[in-house]
DNA sequence: GCAAAAGTGTTTCAGGTACACCCATGA
DNA sequence: TCATGGGTGTACCTGAAACACTTTTGC
């Protein structure tokens, strides 16, 4: 790396903070950790880490998410950069927030005690350190906006899921109830789901059919100039 | 600033790059500069600058925009952070992009030669250095999405403007033609504009009435649970 | 047989879209 | 008087929202 061009410029610690979201018990969940170091030791925080000189910021975020979940190949998007002067009480740190949507069934629970983490419902989020609450709020806004027009919500589910589950996922994202018939109608007329033969009997006696998201059909939909919309 | 907590971590040059947009001759325009330093001296770039230790990243962006336009109090929003390893050919630089919407009538033209800048139509953007083209593309996406649901487009106009001008602004943002009657209907039924008595006769013999965006009326609209939408 | 969740259609309404003519004025 | 851009209203159509009953099955 050639450093002769930009001289006498200040340099900064750069961190990534990750809003890792899952879905369980009909509610969105966020992974938070009890901080093990000062300042604010014992406070709840997002999963974070410093960016290394050898990696891009996207790679740093991916590394952090894998470290705390044990999952790779996770859907992630940048939320934004946070650069207030005193956002981190210990030192000047510029942080870039990312959100990750994970299938909680793939989560490695052994990492919970290792990193002192916990899944909490978004409706019951405790106070977070620094500006982490703002990062979460911005994430939820992005998620609400984006889940409506892109099929990103499926990243929160296993590859098989029932329509009632999918509906409750969207209800949790939008924080409002949705009419069952309208929801199913919209979804099924898009023709991007594949109905399975088996049913999920875990939450009712009758059982609900499993469906699978069909990426090929989705791509066709887009090619036809149509849009995903929920 | 206390630096005893986070030790042995890499630090980075952090820059801001600003997509400064204006509106003139019925088209969106972007301010670009011919780069005066290596690497890629002579290439077209966005307005950029390094973040100083004494300022937040938002303040850095504001400083840069003022420096290149001579205008303060500009509408700005963050686009995102760009952190690929070799995005800047000279050194590892993490850059945070911001877009700014300015009233070109307030632009200080004397700064053009000082900074080697030029306004170009977005439809005629030359090749830009580094990942600046990607920043512009992301900005245009954000602008198209956001201008449809928030009255941010008015930041590109003086405080008086005609409806034909406003329409051509939206046509330039969306890159498509809009029906005159539908546009006016939607806008006027929102009741957020104030009709002036004077006309703008510069672009027709008959002249078009000036209007003013009325922030109070807009706030009322929102309070009533209604939405801006164009 | 009953409780509990899954599944299914129709009507209504609002908002978006398409569309063509008259008006005012300077040259 | 004519060329140029400004201004106006209606009909249609699509998609969103509201709404209630039947089905399945384990207990």
GROMACS .gro file of N, CA, C and O in nm, chain A residues 162-208:
model
  188
  162UNK      N    1  -4.463  -2.246   0.679
  162UNK     CA    2  -4.607  -2.246   0.652
  162UNK      C    3  -4.654  -2.102   0.627
  162UNK      O    4  -4.587  -2.006   0.667
  163UNK      N    5  -4.769  -2.090   0.563
  163UNK     CA    6  -4.820  -1.955   0.539
  163UNK      C    7  -4.855  -1.882   0.668
  163UNK      O    8  -4.828  -1.762   0.679
  164UNK      N    9  -4.915  -1.949   0.766
  164UNK     CA   10  -4.937  -1.878   0.893
  164UNK      C   11  -4.808  -1.825   0.955
  164UNK      O   12  -4.805  -1.714   1.010
  165UNK      N   13  -4.701  -1.901   0.943
  165UNK     CA   14  -4.572  -1.853   0.995
  165UNK      C   15  -4.525  -1.731   0.918
  165UNK      O   16  -4.483  -1.630   0.977
  166UNK      N   17  -4.532  -1.741   0.787
  166UNK     CA   18  -4.488  -1.630   0.705
  166UNK      C   19  -4.569  -1.504   0.736
  166UNK      O   20  -4.516  -1.394   0.746
  167UNK      N   21  -4.698  -1.525   0.755
  167UNK     CA   22  -4.781  -1.409   0.787
  167UNK      C   23  -4.741  -1.347   0.919
  167UNK      O   24  -4.732  -1.225   0.931
  168UNK      N   25  -4.716  -1.431   1.018
  168UNK     CA   26  -4.682  -1.373   1.148
  168UNK      C   27  -4.546  -1.306   1.142
  168UNK      O   28  -4.520  -1.210   1.215
  169UNK      N   29  -4.461  -1.354   1.052
  169UNK     CA   30  -4.333  -1.284   1.032
  169UNK      C   31  -4.359  -1.141   0.984
  169UNK      O   32  -4.306  -1.044   1.038
  170UNK      N   33  -4.444  -1.129   0.882
  170UNK     CA   34  -4.473  -0.995   0.830
  170UNK      C   35  -4.546  -0.909   0.933
  170UNK      O   36  -4.524  -0.789   0.942
  171UNK      N   37  -4.630  -0.973   1.010
  171UNK     CA   38  -4.699  -0.897   1.115
  171UNK      C   39  -4.598  -0.844   1.217
  171UNK      O   40  -4.612  -0.734   1.269
  172UNK      N   41  -4.495  -0.923   1.242
  172UNK     CA   42  -4.395  -0.879   1.338
  172UNK      C   43  -4.307  -0.768   1.279
  172UNK      O   44  -4.268  -0.674   1.348
  173UNK      N   45  -4.280  -0.778   1.150
  173UNK     CA   46  -4.200  -0.673   1.086
  173UNK      C   47  -4.276  -0.542   1.084
  173UNK      O   48  -4.223  -0.437   1.119
  174UNK      N   49  -4.403  -0.548   1.043
  174UNK     CA   50  -4.480  -0.424   1.030
  174UNK      C   51  -4.542  -0.381   1.162
  174UNK      O   52  -4.598  -0.272   1.173
  175UNK      N   53  -4.537  -0.469   1.260
  175UNK     CA   54  -4.602  -0.442   1.388
  175UNK      C   55  -4.750  -0.407   1.369
  175UNK      O   56  -4.800  -0.310   1.427
  176UNK      N   57  -4.817  -0.487   1.289
  176UNK     CA   58  -4.962  -0.471   1.275
  176UNK      C   59  -5.023  -0.599   1.220
  176UNK      O   60  -4.956  -0.679   1.155
  177UNK      N   61  -5.149  -0.618   1.248
  177UNK     CA   62  -5.215  -0.739   1.205
  177UNK      C   63  -5.250  -0.731   1.056
  177UNK      O   64  -5.279  -0.624   1.004
  178UNK      N   65  -5.246  -0.845   0.992
  178UNK     CA   66  -5.276  -0.851   0.849
  178UNK      C   67  -5.392  -0.947   0.830
  178UNK      O   68  -5.402  -1.048   0.900
  179UNK      N   69  -5.480  -0.916   0.737
  179UNK     CA   70  -5.592  -1.005   0.708
  179UNK      C   71  -5.540  -1.131   0.638
  179UNK      O   72  -5.471  -1.124   0.537
  180UNK      N   73  -5.579  -1.245   0.695
  180UNK     CA   74  -5.531  -1.374   0.648
  180UNK      C   75  -5.561  -1.396   0.500
  180UNK      O   76  -5.475  -1.440   0.422
  181UNK      N   77  -5.685  -1.371   0.462
  181UNK     CA   78  -5.724  -1.400   0.323
  181UNK      C   79  -5.654  -1.310   0.224
  181UNK      O   80  -5.606  -1.353   0.120
  182UNK      N   81  -5.645  -1.182   0.257
  182UNK     CA   82  -5.576  -1.091   0.166
  182UNK      C   83  -5.428  -1.127   0.154
  182UNK      O   84  -5.370  -1.123   0.045
  183UNK      N   85  -5.368  -1.164   0.267
  183UNK     CA   86  -5.227  -1.200   0.266
  183UNK      C   87  -5.202  -1.319   0.176
  183UNK      O   88  -5.115  -1.317   0.088
  184UNK      N   89  -5.279  -1.424   0.196
  184UNK     CA   90  -5.259  -1.546   0.117
  184UNK      C   91  -5.287  -1.522  -0.032
  184UNK      O   92  -5.216  -1.572  -0.119
  185UNK      N   93  -5.391  -1.445  -0.057
  185UNK     CA   94  -5.427  -1.416  -0.196
  185UNK      C   95  -5.311  -1.348  -0.268
  185UNK      O   96  -5.266  -1.394  -0.373
  186UNK      N   97  -5.263  -1.240  -0.209
  186UNK     CA   98  -5.153  -1.164  -0.270
  186UNK      C   99  -5.034  -1.254  -0.295
  186UNK      O  100  -4.977  -1.257  -0.404
  187UNK      N  101  -4.998  -1.328  -0.193
  187UNK     CA  102  -4.879  -1.412  -0.200
  187UNK      C  103  -4.894  -1.520  -0.305
  187UNK      O  104  -4.805  -1.543  -0.388
  188UNK      N  105  -5.007  -1.590  -0.303
  188UNK     CA  106  -5.023  -1.704  -0.392
  188UNK      C  107  -5.040  -1.660  -0.537
  188UNK      O  108  -4.996  -1.728  -0.629
  189UNK      N  109  -5.103  -1.544  -0.558
  189UNK     CA  110  -5.118  -1.499  -0.697
  189UNK      C  111  -4.984  -1.455  -0.757
  189UNK      O  112  -4.968  -1.453  -0.879
  190UNK      N  113  -4.889  -1.418  -0.669
  190UNK     CA  114  -4.755  -1.386  -0.722
  190UNK      C  115  -4.691  -1.511  -0.781
  190UNK      O  116  -4.603  -1.501  -0.866
  191UNK      N  117  -4.732  -1.626  -0.730
  191UNK     CA  118  -4.681  -1.753  -0.780
  191UNK      C  119  -4.529  -1.765  -0.767
  191UNK      O  120  -4.458  -1.792  -0.862
  192UNK      N  121  -4.481  -1.740  -0.647
  192UNK     CA  122  -4.338  -1.754  -0.621
  192UNK      C  123  -4.312  -1.858  -0.512
  192UNK      O  124  -4.199  -1.880  -0.472
  193UNK      N  125  -4.420  -1.922  -0.465
  193UNK     CA  126  -4.404  -2.025  -0.363
  193UNK      C  127  -4.438  -2.161  -0.422
  193UNK      O  128  -4.519  -2.172  -0.514
  194UNK      N  129  -4.377  -2.262  -0.365
  194UNK     CA  130  -4.398  -2.398  -0.408
  194UNK      C  131  -4.460  -2.472  -0.290
  194UNK      O  132  -4.404  -2.473  -0.180
  195UNK      N  133  -4.575  -2.533  -0.315
  195UNK     CA  134  -4.643  -2.603  -0.206
  195UNK      C  135  -4.582  -2.742  -0.187
  195UNK      O  136  -4.561  -2.814  -0.284
  196UNK      N  137  -4.553  -2.778  -0.065
  196UNK     CA  138  -4.497  -2.910  -0.035
  196UNK      C  139  -4.612  -3.006  -0.004
  196UNK      O  140  -4.727  -2.967   0.006
  197UNK      N  141  -4.577  -3.131   0.014
  197UNK     CA  142  -4.681  -3.230   0.046
  197UNK      C  143  -4.701  -3.242   0.196
  197UNK      O  144  -4.809  -3.275   0.242
  198UNK      N  145  -4.594  -3.218   0.271
  198UNK     CA  146  -4.602  -3.236   0.417
  198UNK      C  147  -4.664  -3.114   0.484
  198UNK      O  148  -4.664  -3.003   0.432
  199UNK      N  149  -4.715  -3.142   0.602
  199UNK     CA  150  -4.772  -3.036   0.683
  199UNK      C  151  -4.690  -3.019   0.811
  199UNK      O  152  -4.625  -3.112   0.857
  200UNK      N  153  -4.698  -2.900   0.863
  200UNK     CA  154  -4.640  -2.873   0.995
  200UNK      C  155  -4.752  -2.889   1.096
  200UNK      O  156  -4.849  -2.814   1.096
  201UNK      N  157  -4.738  -2.987   1.181
  201UNK     CA  158  -4.845  -3.012   1.279
  201UNK      C  159  -4.809  -2.960   1.418
  201UNK      O  160  -4.878  -2.988   1.516
  202UNK      N  161  -4.703  -2.886   1.425
  202UNK     CA  162  -4.655  -2.845   1.557
  202UNK      C  163  -4.742  -2.736   1.620
  202UNK      O  164  -4.742  -2.720   1.741
  203UNK      N  165  -4.817  -2.663   1.538
  203UNK     CA  166  -4.892  -2.556   1.601
  203UNK      C  167  -5.043  -2.567   1.582
  203UNK      O  168  -5.116  -2.476   1.615
  204UNK      N  169  -5.086  -2.678   1.525
  204UNK     CA  170  -5.231  -2.700   1.519
  204UNK      C  171  -5.258  -2.848   1.493
  204UNK      O  172  -5.171  -2.920   1.447
  205UNK      N  173  -5.378  -2.889   1.524
  205UNK     CA  174  -5.413  -3.030   1.503
  205UNK      C  175  -5.428  -3.060   1.355
  205UNK      O  176  -5.389  -3.165   1.306
  206UNK      N  177  -5.485  -2.964   1.286
  206UNK     CA  178  -5.508  -2.985   1.144
  206UNK      C  179  -5.377  -2.987   1.066
  206UNK      O  180  -5.361  -3.061   0.970
  207UNK      N  181  -5.288  -2.900   1.107
  207UNK     CA  182  -5.160  -2.891   1.038
  207UNK      C  183  -5.168  -2.792   0.922
  207UNK      O  184  -5.274  -2.772   0.863
  208UNK      N  185  -5.056  -2.727   0.893
  208UNK     CA  186  -5.050  -2.630   0.783
  208UNK      C  187  -4.947  -2.677   0.682
  208UNK      O  188  -4.840  -2.725   0.720
   0.00000   0.00000   0.00000
